[in-house]
Coordinates of N, CA and C in Angstrom, one line a residue:
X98 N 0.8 -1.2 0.0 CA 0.0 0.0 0.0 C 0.9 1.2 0.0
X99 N 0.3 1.8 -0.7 CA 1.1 3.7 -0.9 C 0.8 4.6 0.1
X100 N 1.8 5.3 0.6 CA 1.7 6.3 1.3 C 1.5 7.6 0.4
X101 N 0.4 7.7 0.2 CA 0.4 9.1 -0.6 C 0.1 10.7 -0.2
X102 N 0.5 10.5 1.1 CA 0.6 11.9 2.0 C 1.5 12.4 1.6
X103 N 1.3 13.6 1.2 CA 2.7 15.1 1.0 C 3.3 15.7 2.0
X104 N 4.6 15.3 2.0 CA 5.0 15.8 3.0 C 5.0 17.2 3.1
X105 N 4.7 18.0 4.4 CA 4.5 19.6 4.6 C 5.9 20.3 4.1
X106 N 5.3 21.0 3.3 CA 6.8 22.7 3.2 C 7.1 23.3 4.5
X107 N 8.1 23.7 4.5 CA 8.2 24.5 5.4 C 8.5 25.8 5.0
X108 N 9.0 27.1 5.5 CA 9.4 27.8 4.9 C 10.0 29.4 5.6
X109 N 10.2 30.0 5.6 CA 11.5 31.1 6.5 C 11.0 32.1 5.8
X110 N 10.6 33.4 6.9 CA 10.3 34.6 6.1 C 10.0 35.2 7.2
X111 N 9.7 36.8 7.2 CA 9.6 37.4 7.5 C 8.3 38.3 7.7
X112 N 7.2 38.6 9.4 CA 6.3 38.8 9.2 C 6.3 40.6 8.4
X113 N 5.1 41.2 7.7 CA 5.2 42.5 7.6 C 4.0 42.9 7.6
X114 N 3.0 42.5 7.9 CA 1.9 42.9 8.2 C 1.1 41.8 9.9
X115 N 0.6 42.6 10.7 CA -0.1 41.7 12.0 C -1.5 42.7 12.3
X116 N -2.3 43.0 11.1 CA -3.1 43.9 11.1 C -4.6 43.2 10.9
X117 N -4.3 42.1 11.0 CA -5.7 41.3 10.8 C -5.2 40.2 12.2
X118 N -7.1 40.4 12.2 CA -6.8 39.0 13.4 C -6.4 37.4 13.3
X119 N -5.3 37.2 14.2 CA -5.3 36.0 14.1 C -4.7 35.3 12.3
X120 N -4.1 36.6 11.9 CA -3.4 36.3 11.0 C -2.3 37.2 10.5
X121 N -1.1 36.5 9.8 CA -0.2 37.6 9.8 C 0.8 37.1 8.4
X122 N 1.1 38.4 7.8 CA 1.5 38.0 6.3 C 2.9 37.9 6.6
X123 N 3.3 37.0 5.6 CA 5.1 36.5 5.8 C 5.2 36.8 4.4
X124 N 6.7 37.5 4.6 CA 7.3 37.4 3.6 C 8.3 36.8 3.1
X125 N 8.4 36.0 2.1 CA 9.2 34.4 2.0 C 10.5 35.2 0.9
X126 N 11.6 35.1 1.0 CA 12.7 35.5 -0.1 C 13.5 34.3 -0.6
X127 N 13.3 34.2 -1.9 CA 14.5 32.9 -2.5 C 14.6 33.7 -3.2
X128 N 16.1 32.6 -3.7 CA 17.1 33.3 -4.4 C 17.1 32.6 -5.8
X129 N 16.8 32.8 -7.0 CA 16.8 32.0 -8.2 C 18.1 32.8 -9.6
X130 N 18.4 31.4 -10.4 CA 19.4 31.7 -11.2 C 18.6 32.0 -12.2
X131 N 18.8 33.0 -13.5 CA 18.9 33.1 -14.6 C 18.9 32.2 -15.6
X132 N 18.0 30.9 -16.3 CA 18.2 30.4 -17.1 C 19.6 30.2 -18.2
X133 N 19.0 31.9 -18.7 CA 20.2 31.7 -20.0 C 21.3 32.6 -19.4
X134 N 21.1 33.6 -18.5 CA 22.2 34.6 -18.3 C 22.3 34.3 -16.8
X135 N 22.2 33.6 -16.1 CA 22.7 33.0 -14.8 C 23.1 33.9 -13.8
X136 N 22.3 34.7 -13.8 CA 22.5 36.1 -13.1 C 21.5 35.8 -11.6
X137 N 21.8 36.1 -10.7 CA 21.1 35.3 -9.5 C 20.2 36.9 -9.1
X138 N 18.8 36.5 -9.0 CA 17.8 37.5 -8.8 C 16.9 36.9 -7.1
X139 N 16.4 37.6 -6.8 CA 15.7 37.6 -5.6 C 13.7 37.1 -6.2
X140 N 13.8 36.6 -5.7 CA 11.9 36.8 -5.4 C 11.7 36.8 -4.2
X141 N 10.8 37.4 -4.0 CA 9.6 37.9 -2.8 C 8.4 37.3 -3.2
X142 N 7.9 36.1 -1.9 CA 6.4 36.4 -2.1 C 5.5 36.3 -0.8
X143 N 4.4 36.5 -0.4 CA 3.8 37.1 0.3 C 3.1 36.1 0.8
X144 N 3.1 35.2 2.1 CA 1.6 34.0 2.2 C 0.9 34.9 3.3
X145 N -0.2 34.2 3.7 CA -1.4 34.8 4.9 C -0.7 33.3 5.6
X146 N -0.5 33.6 6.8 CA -0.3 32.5 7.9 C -1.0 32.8 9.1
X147 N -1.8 31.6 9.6 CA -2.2 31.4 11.1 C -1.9 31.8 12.3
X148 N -1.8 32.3 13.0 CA -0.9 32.8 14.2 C -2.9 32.8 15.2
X149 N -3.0 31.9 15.9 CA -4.3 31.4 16.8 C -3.8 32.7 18.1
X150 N -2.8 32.7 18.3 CA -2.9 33.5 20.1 C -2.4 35.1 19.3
X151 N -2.1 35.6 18.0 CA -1.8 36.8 18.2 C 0.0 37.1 18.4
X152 N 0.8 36.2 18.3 CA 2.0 36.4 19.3 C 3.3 37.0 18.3
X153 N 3.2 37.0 17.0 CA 4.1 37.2 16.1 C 3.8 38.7 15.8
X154 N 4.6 39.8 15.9 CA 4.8 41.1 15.6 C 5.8 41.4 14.1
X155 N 5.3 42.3 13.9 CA 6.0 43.0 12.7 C 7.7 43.1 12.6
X156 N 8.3 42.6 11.6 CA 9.5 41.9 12.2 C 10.5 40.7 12.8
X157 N 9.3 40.1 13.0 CA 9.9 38.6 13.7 C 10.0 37.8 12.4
X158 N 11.4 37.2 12.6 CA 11.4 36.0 11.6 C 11.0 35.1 11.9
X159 N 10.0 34.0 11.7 CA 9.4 33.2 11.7 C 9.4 32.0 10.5
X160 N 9.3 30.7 10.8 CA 8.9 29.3 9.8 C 7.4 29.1 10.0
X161 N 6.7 29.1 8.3 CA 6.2 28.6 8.4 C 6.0 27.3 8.0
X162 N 4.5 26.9 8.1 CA 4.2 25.8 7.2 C 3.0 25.1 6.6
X163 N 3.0 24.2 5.6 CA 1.5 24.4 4.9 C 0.7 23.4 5.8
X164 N -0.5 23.4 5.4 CA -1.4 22.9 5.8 C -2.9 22.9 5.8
X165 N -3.9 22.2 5.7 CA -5.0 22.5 5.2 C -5.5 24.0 5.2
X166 N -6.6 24.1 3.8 CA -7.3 25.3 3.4 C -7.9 26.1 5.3
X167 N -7.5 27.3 5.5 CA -8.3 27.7 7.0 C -9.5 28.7 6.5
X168 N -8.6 29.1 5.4 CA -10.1 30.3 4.4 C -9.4 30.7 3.3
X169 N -10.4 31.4 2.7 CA -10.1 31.7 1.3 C -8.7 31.9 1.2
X170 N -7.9 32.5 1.8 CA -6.3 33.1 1.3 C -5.3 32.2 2.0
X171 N -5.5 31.4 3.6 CA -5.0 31.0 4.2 C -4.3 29.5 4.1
X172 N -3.5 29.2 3.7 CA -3.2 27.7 3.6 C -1.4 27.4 4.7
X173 N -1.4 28.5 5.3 CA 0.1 28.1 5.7 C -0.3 28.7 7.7
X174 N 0.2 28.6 8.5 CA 0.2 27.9 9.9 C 1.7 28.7 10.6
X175 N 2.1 29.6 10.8 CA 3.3 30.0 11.9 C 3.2 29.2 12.9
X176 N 4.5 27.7 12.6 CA 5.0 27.1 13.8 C 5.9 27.2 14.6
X177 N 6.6 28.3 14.3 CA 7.9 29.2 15.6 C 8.5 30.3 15.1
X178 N 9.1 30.7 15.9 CA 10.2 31.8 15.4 C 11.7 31.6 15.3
X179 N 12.0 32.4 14.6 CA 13.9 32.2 14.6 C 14.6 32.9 15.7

């Protein structure tokens, strides 16, 4: 029999918004190469994460990680801080 469960992402970023309840936006940065001109650029992207007590402020680095739909935007869970 197959184990066909996904294993969870995790992922490292930084909160920059804690202006909604009980949720707080992270900002995730990787670093990607250039196909043809191998020039190393940045992305930024932005998830909605769970934060249940409120405890993560503007500034804290934080891991998150995925996890079932909580609402429309929400799919990722703040499990600690750095």
């Amino acid at each position: 029999m197959e184990n066909k469960q996904k294993k969870n992402r995790k992922l490292q970023g930084v909160v920059v918004s804690d202006k909604m309840s009980k949720t707080r936006v992270v900002a995730v940065t990787i670093t990607k190469q250039h196909p043809k001109y191998l020039k190393l650029y940045r992305v930024t992207r932005k998830f909605k994460a769970h934060d249940e007590e409120n405890t993560y402020k503007v500034g804290d680095k934080v891991v998150i990680s995925e996890t079932r739909p909580i609402s429309k935007d929400k799919r990722w869970i703040v499990t600690g801080k750095i």
